[in-house]
Every structure is written in C-alpha cells, then in structure tokens.
Amino acid sequence: MATGALVAVTALLAVGVQAGTGAAAAPHRNTPAPHAAPAAGALPAKLSPSQRAELLRTAHATTDATARRLQLGAQEKLAVKDVEQDADGTVHTRYERTYQGLPVLGGDLVVHTAKGGAVKGVTKATRGALKVASVTPKVAPAAAEAKAVSASRTLGAKKADAQTPRKVIWAADGTPVLAYETVVGGTQDDGTPNQLHVITDATTGKKLFQYQGIENGIGKSEYSGQVTLGSSGSAPSFTLTDTARGNHRTYNLNHGSSGTGSLFTNATDTWGDGTPSNPETAAVDAAYGAQETWDYYKNVHGRTGIRGDGVGAYSRVHYGNSYVNAFWDDSCFCMTYGDGQGNNKPLTALDVAGHEMSHGVTAATAGLEYSGESGGLNEATSDIFGTAVEFYANNPADPGDYLIGEKIDINGDGTPLRYMDKPSKDGASADYWSSDVGNLDVHYSSGVANHFFYLLSEGSGPKDIGGVHYDSPTYDNQPVPGIGRANAEKIWFKALTQYMNANTDYAGARTATLQAAADLFGQGSATYNTVADTWAAVNVGSRTTPGGGDSVFESTAKVAIPDRGAAITSPIAVSRGGQAPGALKVTVDISHAFRGDLVIDLLAPDGTAYRLKNASAWDSAADVKTTYTVNASAKAASGTWKLRVQDVYAGDAGTLNGWKLTF
C-alpha cells in the first residue's frame, strides 16, 4: 500500500562532511531521564539486517507449520510480512493471509513466540473463521472498475484511470466476502498522485470500503540552519548518497511529476545556500530529515531502515509547480516534496521527513488503513514519530515541541498546523473520542491519539516546555501524570509493530498500548495504569481508579479457545496488598458463536476455583461480554489470578479477547 502525509517545518542550509567519507558527525543530544525503566526483556533487540533476515528466513520456512499450529483452515495460507525480536528472545512475527490463493484484506495476524518456541499469544485483525461460499464472482470486473473510477472522480480526482481489479477476500468488516480491489490512478485535484483503493463486493457489486493510498496535507516551509550531511564521492564529483544509512539518495524532479529525477551532484561537498532559488537547498532539508529519521529509529527502537532490512528509501524534491504538499509513496519507497506557493517555500523539513518516513514504517508493520479510525491512528502515528524525530535531532534552529508545522505559517498568522496538547485549537481536530470521530478527515480524527500521546508524555494541565506554553485538558476533568516522552515513544512503537493491525480502531489502540506497557513495565504497574487512565482522559475506556479507590488489573492477550478441547488459562499478576474484596469484579470478553459451550472459572493464586459460568445447551447467544462478581475476601489479593475457559461441546471455536479484575 502506498502511504504518505504532510507535515512541514523549515528548510536547512547544509555543509557536507569531509570529502569521500560519507559519514555524518553525530550532533549532541539531550535525552531526558525516563519516568520508569522498561523491563529489559521486553525492549526490542537491536537486530542487524542479517539477523533480521535470518529471522525472516526461518519464519518463511515454517509458515505451513505455523498455520497448522494456529488451526487455520485447509484453504488458508500465511505469508510473512515483518518480524520483531525482544531482548529476552520473544519473537513477534507478522503474517498476511491468503484464502484459496486470494489475498485476505483484514486477515493479518501477529504470532508472539517465546525464546523456546512456545506460542505466547496471537493478535488477529479478524476473529472469526475464514469461510467463503464461493470464490467465483457474480459481478464482472468491469463493473467494479467503473464503480471505483466513479468513486475517485467524486472525490475530485483528475485523469482517473483504474488498474485491472484483483479478486480478494474482504474480511475487515467481520464476515468474509469475495470482493474486488481496484486501484485508481491519475492525480488528485491539487496535483497529488492518486491511488484510491476501492473494495467492491464481487457478488452484489456494492462498494464496501475505500481508502487513499497516498495521504497528504498542506503546508509551507522556511529554512532553519546549517547541518552536517552524509554524502559520497570526492572532488569534483560528490553526490547526495548517504552510504551510512542504506544508500539513501536525494533526487531533483525539476518540477516534473513522474520518474525518479536526477541525483544531486556537486563539485564540492557544500550543498545549498539557504535560499529557495538554489535547488540544492530543498535537497539539504530532505537528506537531513531522512538521516535524522533513520538514526532515530535505529538508535531508539533498534529498527535499521523503514522495513528493518537496512535499505534506505530515497527522496525527490521540486515536485510539480507551486505544489503545496508532500507525501510518502510506498510503491516507490520514496518521499516527495513540493516547492510550496510560487515555488518559494519548499515543503522539506525535519519533522516532514519524520512524519513521511513513519508512514512507511506503519505500512511495513501494522498497515493501518488510511480511512476511519485506523486512518486517524495512521496519521497520528506519523505526527507522534515526526515529533519524536524533532526532539531526537535536538537542532537549536528547530527545537522539539508538540506543535505540528509550527514554523510554516500555513494560516498566515503564525499559528501551527496542529496542536498535540489540545488538538481542537486548530478548529477541526478532535480532542476526545466519540462515536462519529471515524467520519472525520484522518488529519482531524488523529487528534484523539495525538492528545493521548501528549498527555502520556507530559501529563495534563498548564506547563511550559522548551519555551512553549501548553495547557492540556482531560475528558473527565481528572488529572493524569505522564510517564515521560521516551517511555511513551517506546510504548507506541511496540504497540504499532507488535499488536496493531490494518483495522485497529481507538479501542484496539488502547488494548495494543496496554499490552505493550505490560510487556515493558509490568501488568498492573504504575506506568501500565497511567496508560489506561490516559486513554480514559481522551474518552477511550475507563480509569483504573474510578471513584479514587478501585484498582484494575487487566490482560489484553488474546488466547484461542479450541473447539471441545482442553481448558485454556490466562494469567493476571496482581500487585495489591491486603485481602481480595467481597465483591471482586471479573470482566470477561470472549468471542464465540455459541456461548452455551463454555465453562468459565476464576482461579485464585492458591488454586481455589470460583465458577463464573456453566455450560448450557439453552444458552444459544453469541459471545461472553460480562462482568461477574465474586466473594474472594478469604484470599490474599496479591499473586497470579487466572481465568480458565473450556469449550465442552463440539461445533465452534472461540477467542478470549481479554479480561480484567477490579479490586
């Protein structure tokens, strides 16, 4: 999927490195002390490209065995997309699925495997089994193509032309159906390339979904100082090729809108002069932003390159004429920047690159669809990591802040493009989740996650950070303390790469970040509870301490419940003194087509079982989403509590999506 988006700041004048070295001097960085140290075993291992390649090779070689292990159907196969490894040896392998040879959109899953090979859990985009009555379409491909072109023109695309529709299984809405995916090309109304993906039911012809493969915004940029660049060659032939960062190259489109362009070359290793009239100046910004983004992901998250394979993307500057935009395109694995109004304000800058390249990281991992709530999360992820790159670079000409596009003066009055501390200050973004937030443009629905990230990093209320005044409110008017930006970044990255998927919504993002916090800091830890409370502060879920006295301990790990098989258990470690309450609340979330098959028990740390639910042939409803109350006052609260679930009748398998204890 092609992705991209805009966030622009300032362009930069650069002086190259010593001739022939291609190495950039490392700038001084200020790293704040963490709020709490992450658990060492849960941190990502700093894998070399060869180590990652070996993990991928092993995963590719065992896809059939993994499919059997997960009890996938005979018509389903797995394809490896990405892999992450924690320092303790835990491997998180992301797969895409096929059904009878057709790609399954919304069928991606992540398998979490312990060092010894045991499966610790599975994160799935689709909970139900994949069953499609027929893979023979009743609607002709031409009809799907016509509907897709019509949808694209309705959105204002020009010169819309469609690729031949491909047959897929559409599983993102729950019940899998045979469908067509049609990609419509051409250009959008502002000159941006068009890659509208339209999903059409192959049986009824109904349009099911659409998303734009190239995502963008608007902005202008000025220049912000002198930097050191990675370059190659020797006098009189230097090139903007960064051999230290996957051979990232910077090209000049010279106001064209297709192709790669020409690689920037120079007789000396000094690039640009700080003015937009010099074509090299925009190239300096693009190259500098790319190298800082590469260094951030490698040094902070252990990811070498966007795909983790050590291969650099490339950048194209001077796209089109007076093009007030920038975008990431995954199909060319490249970033593209326009020159702004009148070709005088190139949209090349530090957090533009961080934002755009982060779209590439999202595409290589979770693949968040650029529509609805998942699109807002996609856009917010780029704002979050664009901000993180800006802080990481520690450039005094463009210091880190929680304002998006604060230097581009897009509004003509000096105000930023977006605000993370209170997104609604831009006049359109959402501060808090609501049932219609997914209907907003993704640049505005992103406000919920941007606000969450600011609150998680810095806490609520008024404060001054780096000379900027912030005042961040909460939905419930209760404060949240913040855990420090460094810890917030680690949680979001782990959640994105290991627990989110293409269809993750805001509720799913809460689950993913809580699981990441549990991995890094411990289930029920202060940091874990702050993550939960911060989501509540943007109206996603509830606080861990409602009324000021309760404590909530939660497991978000998904566990498959086999059909008429052995009982499964899910643990929760409780760190609370004293006795358990006489009204211990046990909240259970299980997906199952016939819940009457299920027997559910709560197991105290000493093994005592409390029956929550018996099996019953008369209980024919689906799913278990219930809170039970148990008198556990005879037991100590501290220790490992377990939920035990067994399917005792044949016919349907299920999934324990998660559960929690409220003391």
mmCIF file of N, CA, C and O in Angstrom, residues 91-122:
data_model
loop_
_atom_site.group_PDB
_atom_site.id
_atom_site.type_symbol
_atom_site.label_atom_id
_atom_site.label_comp_id
_atom_site.label_asym_id
_atom_site.label_seq_id
_atom_site.Cartn_x
_atom_site.Cartn_y
_atom_site.Cartn_z
ATOM 1 N N VAL A 91 9.825 -13.444 19.946
ATOM 2 C CA VAL A 91 9.744 -13.039 18.546
ATOM 3 C C VAL A 91 8.292 -12.725 18.207
ATOM 4 O O VAL A 91 7.382 -13.484 18.552
ATOM 5 N N HIS A 92 8.084 -11.599 17.535
ATOM 6 C CA HIS A 92 6.754 -11.175 17.107
ATOM 7 C C HIS A 92 6.752 -11.199 15.581
ATOM 8 O O HIS A 92 7.367 -10.339 14.942
ATOM 9 N N THR A 93 6.093 -12.175 14.980
ATOM 10 C CA THR A 93 6.092 -12.341 13.530
ATOM 11 C C THR A 93 4.737 -11.941 12.972
ATOM 12 O O THR A 93 3.706 -12.478 13.379
ATOM 13 N N ARG A 94 4.754 -11.001 12.043
ATOM 14 C CA ARG A 94 3.516 -10.502 11.432
ATOM 15 C C ARG A 94 3.291 -11.239 10.106
ATOM 16 O O ARG A 94 4.192 -11.318 9.266
ATOM 17 N N TYR A 95 2.078 -11.753 9.935
ATOM 18 C CA TYR A 95 1.720 -12.504 8.737
ATOM 19 C C TYR A 95 0.540 -11.854 8.024
ATOM 20 O O TYR A 95 -0.338 -11.261 8.658
ATOM 21 N N GLU A 96 0.503 -11.997 6.710
ATOM 22 C CA GLU A 96 -0.700 -11.777 5.929
ATOM 23 C C GLU A 96 -1.232 -13.142 5.522
ATOM 24 O O GLU A 96 -0.502 -14.128 5.503
ATOM 25 N N ARG A 97 -2.538 -13.194 5.209
ATOM 26 C CA ARG A 97 -3.170 -14.481 4.903
ATOM 27 C C ARG A 97 -3.696 -14.519 3.475
ATOM 28 O O ARG A 97 -4.059 -13.492 2.899
ATOM 29 N N THR A 98 -3.774 -15.720 2.924
ATOM 30 C CA THR A 98 -4.491 -15.954 1.682
ATOM 31 C C THR A 98 -5.543 -17.029 1.918
ATOM 32 O O THR A 98 -5.422 -17.853 2.836
ATOM 33 N N TYR A 99 -6.586 -16.991 1.108
ATOM 34 C CA TYR A 99 -7.666 -17.993 1.178
ATOM 35 C C TYR A 99 -7.908 -18.483 -0.247
ATOM 36 O O TYR A 99 -8.266 -17.705 -1.123
ATOM 37 N N GLN A 100 -7.668 -19.755 -0.476
ATOM 38 C CA GLN A 100 -7.725 -20.328 -1.824
ATOM 39 C C GLN A 100 -6.889 -19.498 -2.793
ATOM 40 O O GLN A 100 -7.270 -19.261 -3.942
ATOM 41 N N GLY A 101 -5.753 -19.035 -2.313
ATOM 42 C CA GLY A 101 -4.823 -18.290 -3.144
ATOM 43 C C GLY A 101 -5.126 -16.817 -3.281
ATOM 44 O O GLY A 101 -4.348 -16.087 -3.909
ATOM 45 N N LEU A 102 -6.229 -16.332 -2.698
ATOM 46 C CA LEU A 102 -6.605 -14.929 -2.799
ATOM 47 C C LEU A 102 -6.138 -14.165 -1.566
ATOM 48 O O LEU A 102 -6.261 -14.666 -0.448
ATOM 49 N N PRO A 103 -5.622 -12.936 -1.733
ATOM 50 C CA PRO A 103 -5.230 -12.143 -0.567
ATOM 51 C C PRO A 103 -6.431 -11.874 0.334
ATOM 52 O O PRO A 103 -7.528 -11.598 -0.151
ATOM 53 N N VAL A 104 -6.213 -11.942 1.651
ATOM 54 C CA VAL A 104 -7.264 -11.646 2.624
ATOM 55 C C VAL A 104 -6.991 -10.261 3.195
ATOM 56 O O VAL A 104 -6.038 -10.064 3.942
ATOM 57 N N LEU A 105 -7.807 -9.286 2.828
ATOM 58 C CA LEU A 105 -7.664 -7.939 3.353
ATOM 59 C C LEU A 105 -8.356 -7.875 4.704
ATOM 60 O O LEU A 105 -9.545 -8.120 4.813
ATOM 61 N N GLY A 106 -7.600 -7.528 5.738
ATOM 62 C CA GLY A 106 -8.136 -7.573 7.094
ATOM 63 C C GLY A 106 -7.898 -8.924 7.750
ATOM 64 O O GLY A 106 -8.478 -9.219 8.788
ATOM 65 N N GLY A 107 -7.022 -9.722 7.182
ATOM 66 C CA GLY A 107 -6.738 -11.042 7.747
ATOM 67 C C GLY A 107 -5.377 -11.146 8.384
ATOM 68 O O GLY A 107 -4.929 -12.247 8.725
ATOM 69 N N ASP A 108 -4.687 -10.018 8.555
ATOM 70 C CA ASP A 108 -3.337 -10.060 9.099
ATOM 71 C C ASP A 108 -3.344 -10.469 10.565
ATOM 72 O O ASP A 108 -4.321 -10.266 11.282
ATOM 73 N N LEU A 109 -2.256 -11.057 11.010
ATOM 74 C CA LEU A 109 -2.131 -11.504 12.395
ATOM 75 C C LEU A 109 -0.676 -11.466 12.811
ATOM 76 O O LEU A 109 0.227 -11.459 11.977
ATOM 77 N N VAL A 110 -0.450 -11.392 14.120
ATOM 78 C CA VAL A 110 0.896 -11.396 14.688
ATOM 79 C C VAL A 110 0.988 -12.552 15.672
ATOM 80 O O VAL A 110 0.149 -12.675 16.569
ATOM 81 N N VAL A 111 1.991 -13.391 15.501
ATOM 82 C CA VAL A 111 2.224 -14.517 16.407
ATOM 83 C C VAL A 111 3.378 -14.147 17.334
ATOM 84 O O VAL A 111 4.457 -13.764 16.877
ATOM 85 N N HIS A 112 3.136 -14.254 18.628
ATOM 86 C CA HIS A 112 4.129 -13.902 19.649
ATOM 87 C C HIS A 112 4.699 -15.207 20.217
ATOM 88 O O HIS A 112 3.972 -15.987 20.850
ATOM 89 N N THR A 113 5.985 -15.461 19.975
ATOM 90 C CA THR A 113 6.606 -16.739 20.307
ATOM 91 C C THR A 113 7.733 -16.546 21.307
ATOM 92 O O THR A 113 8.608 -15.690 21.114
ATOM 93 N N ALA A 114 7.728 -17.345 22.374
ATOM 94 C CA ALA A 114 8.789 -17.287 23.375
ATOM 95 C C ALA A 114 10.095 -17.826 22.797
ATOM 96 O O ALA A 114 10.113 -18.479 21.751
ATOM 97 N N LYS A 115 11.190 -17.579 23.504
ATOM 98 C CA LYS A 115 12.503 -17.991 23.030
ATOM 99 C C LYS A 115 12.562 -19.489 22.748
ATOM 100 O O LYS A 115 13.185 -19.921 21.781
ATOM 101 N N GLY A 116 11.892 -20.286 23.550
ATOM 102 C CA GLY A 116 11.913 -21.731 23.349
ATOM 103 C C GLY A 116 11.017 -22.224 22.242
ATOM 104 O O GLY A 116 11.023 -23.420 21.923
ATOM 105 N N GLY A 117 10.221 -21.331 21.651
ATOM 106 C CA GLY A 117 9.350 -21.730 20.548
ATOM 107 C C GLY A 117 7.882 -21.808 20.893
ATOM 108 O O GLY A 117 7.048 -21.964 20.003
ATOM 109 N N ALA A 118 7.535 -21.711 22.192
ATOM 110 C CA ALA A 118 6.127 -21.797 22.589
ATOM 111 C C ALA A 118 5.389 -20.527 22.182
ATOM 112 O O ALA A 118 5.910 -19.424 22.320
ATOM 113 N N VAL A 119 4.163 -20.694 21.669
ATOM 114 C CA VAL A 119 3.344 -19.549 21.280
ATOM 115 C C VAL A 119 2.770 -18.900 22.535
ATOM 116 O O VAL A 119 2.048 -19.533 23.303
ATOM 117 N N LYS A 120 3.098 -17.617 22.745
ATOM 118 C CA LYS A 120 2.601 -16.890 23.908
ATOM 119 C C LYS A 120 1.246 -16.246 23.643
ATOM 120 O O LYS A 120 0.477 -15.982 24.576
ATOM 121 N N GLY A 121 0.940 -15.981 22.392
ATOM 122 C CA GLY A 121 -0.335 -15.352 22.057
ATOM 123 C C GLY A 121 -0.382 -15.008 20.585
ATOM 124 O O GLY A 121 0.621 -15.064 19.870
ATOM 125 N N VAL A 122 -1.572 -14.666 20.122
ATOM 126 C CA VAL A 122 -1.781 -14.290 18.726
ATOM 127 C C VAL A 122 -2.659 -13.044 18.697
ATOM 128 O O VAL A 122 -3.691 -12.991 19.371
#
